mmCIF file of C-alpha atoms and ligand atoms in Angstrom:
data_model
loop_
_atom_site.group_PDB
_atom_site.id
_atom_site.type_symbol
_atom_site.label_atom_id
_atom_site.label_comp_id
_atom_site.label_asym_id
_atom_site.label_seq_id
_atom_site.Cartn_x
_atom_site.Cartn_y
_atom_site.Cartn_z
ATOM 1 C CA UNK A 3 -89.125 -74.377 4.890
ATOM 2 C CA UNK A 4 -86.956 -75.431 2.141
ATOM 3 C CA UNK A 5 -86.904 -79.552 1.697
ATOM 4 C CA UNK A 6 -82.648 -78.382 1.483
ATOM 5 C CA UNK A 7 -82.249 -76.711 4.324
ATOM 6 C CA UNK A 8 -84.426 -79.196 6.799
ATOM 7 C CA UNK A 9 -82.359 -81.832 5.104
ATOM 8 C CA UNK A 10 -79.100 -80.190 6.042
ATOM 9 C CA UNK A 11 -79.995 -79.436 9.560
ATOM 10 C CA UNK A 12 -80.585 -82.904 9.991
ATOM 11 C CA UNK A 13 -78.119 -84.507 8.364
ATOM 12 C CA UNK A 14 -75.465 -82.736 10.413
ATOM 13 C CA UNK A 15 -72.974 -85.593 11.663
ATOM 14 C CA UNK A 16 -72.427 -84.658 15.000
ATOM 15 C CA UNK A 17 -71.012 -88.679 16.179
ATOM 16 C CA UNK A 18 -67.771 -90.345 15.650
ATOM 17 C CA UNK A 19 -70.643 -92.624 14.425
ATOM 18 C CA UNK A 20 -71.778 -90.115 11.937
ATOM 19 C CA UNK A 21 -68.530 -90.178 9.811
ATOM 20 C CA UNK A 22 -67.690 -91.166 6.616
ATOM 21 C CA UNK A 23 -65.480 -94.854 6.997
ATOM 22 C CA UNK A 24 -63.689 -92.942 4.333
ATOM 23 C CA UNK A 25 -62.353 -90.659 6.779
ATOM 24 C CA UNK A 26 -58.854 -91.700 8.174
ATOM 25 C CA UNK A 27 -58.799 -89.385 11.907
ATOM 26 C CA UNK A 28 -55.508 -89.191 13.358
ATOM 27 C CA UNK A 29 -55.033 -89.892 17.521
ATOM 28 C CA UNK A 30 -55.784 -86.052 18.338
ATOM 29 C CA UNK A 31 -59.139 -86.270 16.769
ATOM 30 C CA UNK A 32 -60.275 -89.861 17.636
ATOM 31 C CA UNK A 33 -59.272 -89.577 21.328
ATOM 32 C CA UNK A 34 -61.881 -86.541 21.265
ATOM 33 C CA UNK A 35 -64.717 -87.381 19.591
ATOM 34 C CA UNK A 36 -64.673 -91.337 21.777
ATOM 35 C CA UNK A 37 -64.997 -89.139 24.512
ATOM 36 C CA UNK A 38 -65.336 -85.690 24.651
ATOM 37 C CA UNK A 39 -64.135 -83.545 26.929
ATOM 38 C CA UNK A 40 -66.524 -82.208 29.618
ATOM 39 C CA UNK A 41 -67.723 -78.781 29.297
ATOM 40 C CA UNK A 42 -66.129 -79.336 25.578
ATOM 41 C CA UNK A 43 -68.623 -77.347 22.735
ATOM 42 C CA UNK A 44 -69.971 -79.029 20.791
ATOM 43 C CA UNK A 45 -68.992 -81.571 17.426
ATOM 44 C CA UNK A 46 -71.322 -80.857 14.686
ATOM 45 C CA UNK A 47 -71.047 -80.100 11.097
ATOM 46 C CA UNK A 48 -72.733 -80.434 7.871
ATOM 47 C CA UNK A 49 -71.887 -82.899 5.166
ATOM 48 C CA UNK A 50 -71.765 -79.950 3.079
ATOM 49 C CA UNK A 51 -68.466 -78.547 4.809
ATOM 50 C CA UNK A 52 -67.100 -82.285 5.664
ATOM 51 C CA UNK A 53 -67.198 -82.956 1.667
ATOM 52 C CA UNK A 54 -64.876 -79.616 0.931
ATOM 53 C CA UNK A 55 -62.496 -81.511 4.420
ATOM 54 C CA UNK A 56 -59.745 -83.531 2.825
ATOM 55 C CA UNK A 57 -60.325 -86.604 4.242
ATOM 56 C CA UNK A 58 -56.988 -88.973 5.020
ATOM 57 C CA UNK A 59 -55.275 -84.991 5.532
ATOM 58 C CA UNK A 60 -55.727 -83.814 9.520
ATOM 59 C CA UNK A 61 -53.906 -80.139 8.890
ATOM 60 C CA UNK A 62 -56.328 -79.429 6.054
ATOM 61 C CA UNK A 63 -57.888 -76.081 6.575
ATOM 62 C CA UNK A 64 -60.961 -76.977 6.913
ATOM 63 C CA UNK A 65 -60.796 -79.782 8.230
ATOM 64 C CA UNK A 66 -59.013 -78.582 11.241
ATOM 65 C CA UNK A 67 -61.595 -75.567 11.460
ATOM 66 C CA UNK A 68 -64.623 -78.502 11.815
ATOM 67 C CA UNK A 69 -63.496 -81.557 13.574
ATOM 68 C CA UNK A 70 -62.460 -80.896 16.974
ATOM 69 C CA UNK A 71 -59.029 -82.496 18.428
ATOM 70 C CA UNK A 72 -57.648 -83.106 21.832
ATOM 71 C CA UNK A 73 -55.386 -80.059 22.241
ATOM 72 C CA UNK A 74 -58.782 -78.201 23.421
ATOM 73 C CA UNK A 75 -58.329 -79.271 25.848
ATOM 74 C CA UNK A 76 -55.101 -77.490 26.917
ATOM 75 C CA UNK A 77 -55.904 -74.555 28.471
ATOM 76 C CA UNK A 78 -52.952 -71.726 28.849
ATOM 77 C CA UNK A 79 -53.063 -69.345 32.035
ATOM 78 C CA UNK A 80 -54.427 -66.021 30.312
ATOM 79 C CA UNK A 81 -57.586 -67.578 28.304
ATOM 80 C CA UNK A 82 -60.698 -66.518 29.691
ATOM 81 C CA UNK A 83 -64.392 -67.861 29.637
ATOM 82 C CA UNK A 84 -65.253 -65.057 28.494
ATOM 83 C CA UNK A 85 -62.728 -63.456 26.771
ATOM 84 C CA UNK A 86 -65.100 -59.959 25.134
ATOM 85 C CA UNK A 87 -65.796 -59.549 28.565
ATOM 86 C CA UNK A 88 -69.223 -59.489 27.306
ATOM 87 C CA UNK A 89 -70.980 -60.381 30.176
ATOM 88 C CA UNK A 90 -70.645 -57.220 32.348
ATOM 89 C CA UNK A 91 -72.158 -55.338 29.073
ATOM 90 C CA UNK A 92 -75.810 -57.220 29.257
ATOM 91 C CA UNK A 93 -78.024 -54.929 29.218
ATOM 92 C CA UNK A 94 -80.553 -57.274 29.257
ATOM 93 C CA UNK A 95 -80.479 -61.302 29.656
ATOM 94 C CA UNK A 96 -79.021 -62.005 25.592
ATOM 95 C CA UNK A 97 -78.847 -58.309 25.552
ATOM 96 C CA UNK A 98 -75.017 -56.771 24.943
ATOM 97 C CA UNK A 99 -74.465 -53.392 25.119
ATOM 98 C CA UNK A 100 -70.841 -53.035 24.882
ATOM 99 C CA UNK A 101 -70.706 -49.925 22.702
ATOM 100 C CA UNK A 102 -73.266 -46.581 23.089
ATOM 101 C CA UNK A 103 -74.269 -46.234 19.070
ATOM 102 C CA UNK A 104 -75.004 -50.173 18.643
ATOM 103 C CA UNK A 105 -75.975 -53.340 20.135
ATOM 104 C CA UNK A 106 -75.552 -57.227 20.507
ATOM 105 C CA UNK A 107 -78.752 -59.526 20.494
ATOM 106 C CA UNK A 108 -78.101 -63.302 21.331
ATOM 107 C CA UNK A 109 -79.945 -64.954 19.392
ATOM 108 C CA UNK A 110 -79.681 -68.432 19.216
ATOM 109 C CA UNK A 111 -76.865 -70.895 20.580
ATOM 110 C CA UNK A 112 -77.694 -73.572 17.884
ATOM 111 C CA UNK A 113 -74.492 -73.531 14.791
ATOM 112 C CA UNK A 114 -75.131 -75.443 11.879
ATOM 113 C CA UNK A 115 -71.216 -76.104 12.134
ATOM 114 C CA UNK A 116 -69.332 -75.919 15.496
ATOM 115 C CA UNK A 117 -66.099 -73.828 14.716
ATOM 116 C CA UNK A 118 -63.897 -75.191 16.834
ATOM 117 C CA UNK A 119 -61.758 -71.761 17.167
ATOM 118 C CA UNK A 120 -65.164 -70.231 18.026
ATOM 119 C CA UNK A 121 -64.404 -67.668 20.537
ATOM 120 C CA UNK A 122 -68.010 -67.097 21.991
ATOM 121 C CA UNK A 123 -68.614 -71.096 22.691
ATOM 122 C CA UNK A 124 -69.705 -70.485 26.597
ATOM 123 C CA UNK A 125 -72.586 -69.436 25.116
ATOM 124 C CA UNK A 126 -73.566 -72.933 24.080
ATOM 125 C CA UNK A 127 -76.256 -73.910 26.641
ATOM 126 C CA UNK A 128 -78.434 -71.465 26.606
ATOM 127 C CA UNK A 129 -80.998 -72.322 23.904
ATOM 128 C CA UNK A 130 -82.730 -69.508 21.814
ATOM 129 C CA UNK A 131 -84.294 -66.272 22.669
ATOM 130 C CA UNK A 132 -87.573 -65.835 24.104
ATOM 131 C CA UNK A 133 -90.746 -64.288 23.409
ATOM 132 C CA UNK A 134 -89.936 -62.068 27.068
ATOM 133 C CA UNK A 135 -86.513 -62.268 26.021
ATOM 134 C CA UNK A 136 -86.959 -60.426 23.160
ATOM 135 C CA UNK A 137 -89.555 -57.911 24.499
ATOM 136 C CA UNK A 138 -86.815 -56.810 27.112
ATOM 137 C CA UNK A 139 -84.464 -56.434 24.418
ATOM 138 C CA UNK A 140 -86.905 -54.860 21.935
ATOM 139 C CA UNK A 141 -87.919 -52.034 25.781
ATOM 140 C CA UNK A 142 -84.657 -51.403 26.416
ATOM 141 C CA UNK A 143 -84.037 -50.635 22.190
ATOM 142 C CA UNK A 144 -86.627 -48.403 22.680
ATOM 143 C CA UNK A 145 -85.228 -46.535 25.793
ATOM 144 C CA UNK A 146 -81.925 -46.155 24.716
ATOM 145 C CA UNK A 147 -81.858 -43.346 21.347
ATOM 146 C CA UNK A 148 -78.505 -43.861 21.141
ATOM 147 C CA UNK A 149 -78.276 -47.090 19.763
ATOM 148 C CA UNK A 150 -78.912 -46.694 16.208
ATOM 149 C CA UNK A 151 -77.558 -50.351 14.642
ATOM 150 C CA UNK A 152 -78.788 -53.740 16.165
ATOM 151 C CA UNK A 153 -77.033 -57.291 15.505
ATOM 152 C CA UNK A 154 -78.067 -60.591 15.286
ATOM 153 C CA UNK A 155 -75.917 -62.753 16.792
ATOM 154 C CA UNK A 156 -75.237 -65.855 18.529
ATOM 155 C CA UNK A 157 -74.617 -68.648 17.694
ATOM 156 C CA UNK A 158 -75.900 -68.413 14.497
ATOM 157 C CA UNK A 159 -78.719 -66.364 13.719
ATOM 158 C CA UNK A 160 -79.558 -68.201 10.765
ATOM 159 C CA UNK A 161 -80.048 -71.884 11.586
ATOM 160 C CA UNK A 162 -83.669 -70.122 13.130
ATOM 161 C CA UNK A 163 -87.190 -70.917 10.634
ATOM 162 C CA UNK A 164 -87.486 -67.805 8.614
ATOM 163 C CA UNK A 165 -90.465 -66.728 10.241
ATOM 164 C CA UNK A 166 -88.758 -66.417 13.467
ATOM 165 C CA UNK A 167 -86.053 -64.550 12.078
ATOM 166 C CA UNK A 168 -88.274 -62.088 10.998
ATOM 167 C CA UNK A 169 -90.826 -60.822 13.314
ATOM 168 C CA UNK A 170 -87.644 -60.789 15.877
ATOM 169 C CA UNK A 171 -86.333 -58.020 13.127
ATOM 170 C CA UNK A 172 -90.199 -56.755 12.701
ATOM 171 C CA UNK A 173 -90.190 -56.265 16.052
ATOM 172 C CA UNK A 174 -87.030 -53.639 16.956
ATOM 173 C CA UNK A 175 -88.619 -52.114 13.301
ATOM 174 C CA UNK A 176 -91.935 -51.290 14.801
ATOM 175 C CA UNK A 177 -90.061 -49.713 17.348
ATOM 176 C CA UNK A 178 -87.399 -47.388 15.498
ATOM 177 C CA UNK A 179 -88.370 -47.376 12.046
ATOM 178 C CA UNK A 180 -84.658 -46.581 11.304
ATOM 179 C CA UNK A 181 -82.537 -48.876 12.963
ATOM 180 C CA UNK A 182 -80.277 -50.268 10.929
ATOM 181 C CA UNK A 183 -79.768 -54.650 11.333
ATOM 182 C CA UNK A 184 -76.605 -56.381 10.892
ATOM 183 C CA UNK A 185 -77.269 -60.302 11.149
ATOM 184 C CA UNK A 186 -73.696 -62.348 11.815
ATOM 185 C CA UNK A 187 -73.927 -65.713 10.331
ATOM 186 C CA UNK A 188 -72.005 -68.652 9.194
ATOM 187 C CA UNK A 189 -74.602 -70.273 7.420
ATOM 188 C CA UNK A 190 -73.221 -69.164 3.750
ATOM 189 C CA UNK A 191 -70.483 -70.964 4.341
ATOM 190 C CA UNK A 192 -71.097 -73.936 6.570
ATOM 191 C CA UNK A 193 -74.538 -74.744 5.447
ATOM 192 C CA UNK A 194 -75.273 -72.163 1.933
ATOM 193 C CA UNK A 195 -78.650 -74.623 1.066
ATOM 194 C CA UNK A 196 -80.001 -72.697 4.199
ATOM 195 C CA UNK A 197 -80.173 -69.044 2.142
ATOM 196 C CA UNK A 198 -83.595 -70.685 0.292
ATOM 197 C CA UNK A 199 -85.124 -68.251 -2.256
ATOM 198 C CA UNK A 200 -88.329 -67.872 0.884
ATOM 199 C CA UNK A 201 -85.675 -66.971 3.081
ATOM 200 C CA UNK A 202 -84.080 -64.703 1.048
ATOM 201 C CA UNK A 203 -87.274 -62.555 0.020
ATOM 202 C CA UNK A 204 -88.599 -62.563 3.291
ATOM 203 C CA UNK A 205 -85.216 -60.650 4.581
ATOM 204 C CA UNK A 206 -85.751 -58.457 0.803
ATOM 205 C CA UNK A 207 -87.850 -56.819 2.535
ATOM 206 C CA UNK A 208 -86.647 -55.601 5.488
ATOM 207 C CA UNK A 209 -83.629 -53.391 4.529
ATOM 208 C CA UNK A 210 -81.645 -51.388 5.667
ATOM 209 C CA UNK A 211 -80.225 -55.191 6.517
ATOM 210 C CA UNK A 212 -76.486 -56.216 6.363
ATOM 211 C CA UNK A 213 -74.924 -59.410 6.683
ATOM 212 C CA UNK A 214 -71.839 -60.478 8.096
ATOM 213 C CA UNK A 215 -70.141 -63.716 6.897
ATOM 214 C CA UNK A 216 -67.332 -65.763 8.295
ATOM 215 C CA UNK A 217 -65.157 -66.932 4.933
ATOM 216 C CA UNK A 218 -61.454 -68.096 5.993
ATOM 217 C CA UNK A 219 -60.360 -69.710 3.915
ATOM 218 C CA UNK A 220 -60.841 -69.601 0.047
ATOM 219 C CA UNK A 221 -61.535 -73.250 -0.474
ATOM 220 C CA UNK A 222 -65.066 -72.606 1.561
ATOM 221 C CA UNK A 223 -66.058 -69.927 -1.723
ATOM 222 C CA UNK A 224 -67.708 -72.777 -4.295
ATOM 223 C CA UNK A 225 -70.294 -72.914 -6.328
ATOM 224 C CA UNK A 226 -73.192 -73.467 -3.848
ATOM 225 C CA UNK A 227 -71.534 -70.783 -1.150
ATOM 226 C CA UNK A 228 -71.832 -68.500 -4.580
ATOM 227 C CA UNK A 229 -74.662 -69.097 -5.325
ATOM 228 C CA UNK A 230 -76.338 -68.147 -1.935
ATOM 229 C CA UNK A 231 -73.990 -64.559 -1.718
ATOM 230 C CA UNK A 232 -75.211 -63.604 -5.386
ATOM 231 C CA UNK A 233 -79.350 -64.804 -4.485
ATOM 232 C CA UNK A 234 -78.921 -62.282 -1.194
ATOM 233 C CA UNK A 235 -77.290 -60.078 -2.973
ATOM 234 C CA UNK A 236 -79.777 -59.780 -5.553
ATOM 235 C CA UNK A 237 -81.558 -58.968 -2.640
ATOM 236 C CA UNK A 238 -80.389 -55.609 -1.420
ATOM 237 C CA UNK A 239 -78.755 -56.878 1.419
ATOM 238 C CA UNK A 240 -75.033 -55.819 1.797
ATOM 239 C CA UNK A 241 -72.548 -58.193 2.348
ATOM 240 C CA UNK A 242 -69.338 -57.984 4.803
ATOM 241 C CA UNK A 243 -67.194 -60.563 5.653
ATOM 242 C CA UNK A 244 -64.688 -60.848 8.667
ATOM 243 C CA UNK A 245 -61.765 -63.792 8.603
ATOM 244 C CA UNK A 246 -60.091 -65.596 12.152
ATOM 245 C CA UNK A 247 -56.850 -64.921 11.307
ATOM 246 C CA UNK A 248 -56.104 -69.288 12.503
ATOM 247 C CA UNK A 249 -52.841 -70.256 12.925
ATOM 248 C CA UNK A 250 -51.757 -73.054 9.746
ATOM 249 C CA UNK A 251 -54.667 -72.574 8.007
ATOM 250 C CA UNK A 252 -54.739 -69.106 6.841
ATOM 251 C CA UNK A 253 -52.276 -67.403 7.755
ATOM 252 C CA UNK A 254 -50.284 -66.151 4.813
ATOM 253 C CA UNK A 255 -49.791 -63.471 2.682
ATOM 254 C CA UNK A 256 -51.031 -65.163 -0.448
ATOM 255 C CA UNK A 257 -54.005 -67.883 0.891
ATOM 256 C CA UNK A 258 -55.678 -64.242 2.630
ATOM 257 C CA UNK A 259 -55.160 -62.294 -0.880
ATOM 258 C CA UNK A 260 -57.272 -64.623 -2.967
ATOM 259 C CA UNK A 261 -59.409 -65.076 0.042
ATOM 260 C CA UNK A 262 -59.958 -61.253 -0.040
ATOM 261 C CA UNK A 263 -59.973 -60.784 -3.669
ATOM 262 C CA UNK A 264 -62.202 -63.983 -4.855
ATOM 263 C CA UNK A 265 -64.941 -62.102 -1.816
ATOM 264 C CA UNK A 266 -64.460 -59.057 -3.707
ATOM 265 C CA UNK A 267 -65.291 -60.384 -6.969
ATOM 266 C CA UNK A 268 -68.999 -61.705 -5.129
ATOM 267 C CA UNK A 269 -69.468 -58.717 -3.915
ATOM 268 C CA UNK A 270 -69.076 -59.262 -0.302
ATOM 269 C CA UNK A 271 -66.591 -56.250 1.314
ATOM 270 C CA UNK A 272 -64.070 -57.831 3.635
ATOM 271 C CA UNK A 273 -64.761 -56.167 6.998
ATOM 272 C CA UNK A 274 -62.935 -56.937 9.886
ATOM 273 C CA UNK A 275 -59.795 -60.058 9.789
ATOM 274 C CA UNK A 276 -59.959 -60.779 13.816
ATOM 275 C CA UNK A 277 -56.770 -61.680 15.836
ATOM 276 C CA UNK A 278 -57.196 -65.142 17.920
ATOM 277 C CA UNK A 279 -59.563 -64.288 21.046
ATOM 278 C CA UNK A 280 -58.195 -65.809 24.349
ATOM 279 C CA UNK A 281 -60.885 -68.410 24.610
ATOM 280 C CA UNK A 282 -60.025 -71.301 26.367
ATOM 281 C CA UNK A 283 -57.926 -74.213 24.452
ATOM 282 C CA UNK A 284 -57.542 -72.242 21.351
ATOM 283 C CA UNK A 285 -54.304 -71.367 21.605
ATOM 284 C CA UNK A 286 -53.095 -74.074 18.573
ATOM 285 C CA UNK A 287 -55.633 -71.900 16.698
ATOM 286 C CA UNK A 288 -54.035 -68.502 17.597
ATOM 287 C CA UNK A 289 -50.927 -66.475 14.741
ATOM 288 C CA UNK A 290 -48.562 -65.027 17.241
ATOM 289 C CA UNK A 291 -49.878 -61.173 17.829
ATOM 290 C CA UNK A 292 -46.772 -59.434 15.993
ATOM 291 C CA UNK A 293 -46.766 -62.590 12.907
ATOM 292 C CA UNK A 294 -50.368 -61.192 11.996
ATOM 293 C CA UNK A 295 -48.828 -57.408 12.144
ATOM 294 C CA UNK A 296 -45.752 -58.206 10.006
ATOM 295 C CA UNK A 297 -48.769 -60.208 8.042
ATOM 296 C CA UNK A 298 -51.040 -57.469 7.863
ATOM 297 C CA UNK A 299 -48.787 -54.328 6.485
ATOM 298 C CA UNK A 300 -47.594 -56.361 3.682
ATOM 299 C CA UNK A 301 -51.741 -56.805 3.045
ATOM 300 C CA UNK A 302 -51.257 -53.008 3.510
ATOM 301 C CA UNK A 303 -50.690 -52.576 -0.288
ATOM 302 C CA UNK A 304 -53.465 -54.041 -1.352
ATOM 303 C CA UNK A 305 -56.699 -52.569 -2.396
ATOM 304 C CA UNK A 306 -58.986 -50.650 -0.689
ATOM 305 C CA UNK A 307 -62.090 -52.784 -1.476
ATOM 306 C CA UNK A 308 -59.794 -56.293 -0.405
ATOM 307 C CA UNK A 309 -58.173 -54.464 2.893
ATOM 308 C CA UNK A 310 -60.153 -55.485 5.723
ATOM 309 C CA UNK A 311 -58.965 -53.968 10.172
ATOM 310 C CA UNK A 312 -57.111 -55.681 11.513
ATOM 311 C CA UNK A 313 -58.755 -56.092 15.016
ATOM 312 C CA UNK A 314 -58.287 -57.922 18.594
ATOM 313 C CA UNK A 315 -61.275 -57.834 21.166
ATOM 314 C CA UNK A 316 -58.715 -56.609 24.171
ATOM 315 C CA UNK A 317 -59.128 -59.572 26.898
ATOM 316 C CA UNK A 318 -61.492 -58.309 29.314
ATOM 317 C CA UNK A 319 -63.974 -56.094 28.395
ATOM 318 C CA UNK A 320 -61.155 -53.586 26.626
ATOM 319 C CA UNK A 321 -63.549 -53.957 23.628
ATOM 320 C CA UNK A 322 -61.971 -54.254 20.276
ATOM 321 C CA UNK A 323 -59.299 -52.491 19.146
ATOM 322 C CA UNK A 324 -57.626 -51.835 14.990
ATOM 323 C CA UNK A 325 -54.732 -52.512 15.129
ATOM 324 C CA UNK A 326 -51.605 -50.857 12.565
ATOM 325 C CA UNK A 327 -47.676 -50.369 13.193
ATOM 326 C CA UNK A 328 -49.034 -47.481 15.767
ATOM 327 C CA UNK A 329 -51.345 -49.660 18.101
ATOM 328 C CA UNK A 330 -49.080 -51.536 20.420
ATOM 329 C CA UNK A 331 -47.717 -48.916 23.016
ATOM 330 C CA UNK A 332 -44.723 -51.410 23.277
ATOM 331 C CA UNK A 333 -43.991 -54.356 25.415
ATOM 332 C CA UNK A 334 -43.147 -55.794 28.552
ATOM 333 C CA UNK A 335 -42.202 -59.893 28.942
ATOM 334 C CA UNK A 336 -44.144 -60.918 26.621
ATOM 335 C CA UNK A 337 -47.490 -59.307 26.632
ATOM 336 C CA UNK A 338 -47.653 -56.716 24.078
ATOM 337 C CA UNK A 339 -49.609 -53.368 25.711
ATOM 338 C CA UNK A 340 -53.098 -52.026 23.450
ATOM 339 C CA UNK A 341 -54.609 -48.859 23.653
ATOM 340 C CA UNK A 342 -58.429 -49.201 23.925
ATOM 341 C CA UNK A 343 -60.533 -46.514 22.403
ATOM 342 C CA UNK A 344 -61.612 -45.101 25.746
ATOM 343 C CA UNK A 345 -57.796 -45.167 26.721
ATOM 344 C CA UNK A 346 -56.649 -47.718 28.721
ATOM 345 C CA UNK A 347 -54.255 -50.374 28.686
ATOM 346 C CA UNK A 348 -54.617 -53.841 28.311
ATOM 347 C CA UNK A 349 -52.616 -56.404 27.806
ATOM 348 C CA UNK A 350 -51.810 -58.889 24.834
ATOM 349 C CA UNK A 351 -49.655 -62.439 25.356
ATOM 350 C CA UNK A 352 -47.596 -61.810 22.991
ATOM 351 C CA UNK A 353 -46.531 -66.217 21.706
ATOM 352 C CA UNK A 354 -44.040 -65.742 19.577
ATOM 353 C CA UNK A 355 -42.098 -68.961 20.490
ATOM 354 C CA UNK A 356 -45.521 -71.437 19.740
HETATM 355 C C1 PLP B 13 -68.377 -57.020 17.635
HETATM 356 C C2 PLP B 13 -68.915 -56.438 18.511
HETATM 357 C C3 PLP B 13 -69.989 -55.275 17.776
HETATM 358 C C4 PLP B 13 -69.472 -54.768 16.580
HETATM 359 O O1 PLP B 13 -69.141 -54.069 16.499
HETATM 360 P P1 PLP B 13 -68.097 -53.398 15.119
HETATM 361 O O2 PLP B 13 -67.502 -52.986 15.523
HETATM 362 O O3 PLP B 13 -69.265 -51.873 14.340
HETATM 363 O O4 PLP B 13 -68.481 -54.843 13.976
HETATM 364 C C5 PLP B 13 -70.963 -54.765 18.256
HETATM 365 N N1 PLP B 13 -71.356 -55.051 19.856
HETATM 366 C C6 PLP B 13 -70.221 -55.663 20.348
HETATM 367 C C7 PLP B 13 -70.212 -56.296 22.432
HETATM 368 C C8 PLP B 13 -69.445 -56.716 19.404
HETATM 369 O O5 PLP B 13 -68.108 -58.278 20.524
HETATM 370 S S1 SF4 B 14 -70.856 -70.360 14.085
HETATM 371 FE FE1 SF4 B 14 -69.608 -68.285 14.574
HETATM 372 S S2 SF4 B 14 -70.494 -68.441 17.023
HETATM 373 FE FE2 SF4 B 14 -70.945 -70.366 15.906
HETATM 374 S S3 SF4 B 14 -69.021 -71.633 15.854
HETATM 375 FE FE3 SF4 B 14 -68.998 -70.804 14.417
HETATM 376 S S4 SF4 B 14 -68.058 -68.761 14.630
HETATM 377 FE FE4 SF4 B 14 -68.758 -70.310 16.762
#
């Protein structure tokens, strides 16, 4: 594998000792980093992403995504360990078959950087997909012809070696030639050096292949990340982006418009804008859902190329629903009532007063 990439992973900053001394830490950051609370999402950031962060402003939108604070230990009573309810849809280990025509495979729990707002935080600690687990998932997919699409997720699939990743993709392609394969990865944002010519040429032979990345802020679009996207696009991989709506980071019309416009210019279609899931210790990142709906109404004037779907994963396994002015079935005592795709009513807290 490319030297640049190995260097990026090896030089990852994963403890307070490795942070450059010029980094001025706030009380809340210091106190987490000195003694990470048990069970917390690990701390790790690439030197590249850290270089984009402000050294002295703890409220910097990029810094907040990578430097943990003690606010992560504040749990709300309605926050959940498995906010998406994935566990009840496990078809076999690591394969989540929630929707009829697509299944999601958790290929690793590793990420180049651990995003502080991550809502798959409970999948950390399960290591990588073994050959046995891959065989089980492939067999399941072979027996379930209704699955037309496989999503490789995690963790971050692009932390796997090129060979391992292409083996996984080929294993599915071998049993079902027409399968669409999609990779969910934040690597283009946090470690664009990983998008090497070697990786791109191995993936380039495996169409139809889609890559869904996660740019949350216009400052994440740099010469390095633009170059990574250009390489992927040049090899024929189709690029989409999902943005997580994050309080105080990107919850303004101007920030989102600039982000979406820049992505489209680079050939990346904004796919989803996600309302924050109810993962434990993430309330400081959640914009109120009513505020989100107001913001989305403003975004609806933008070109269709720029406009993602605003969606939320209903707590407790209700699945994704697209939020628009017609989505809410009314509210009751601080909760919004939302209808799932199956027509069942789920509750989502309004959190307006925070
Ligand atoms: C989000 C998700 C998908 C993908 O849904 P799309 O709307 O197609 O992007 C598939 N499976 C699971 C379990 C998911 O959480
Ligand atoms: S890259 Fe994705 S899975 Fe990994 S920490 Fe970030 S949001 Fe979570």
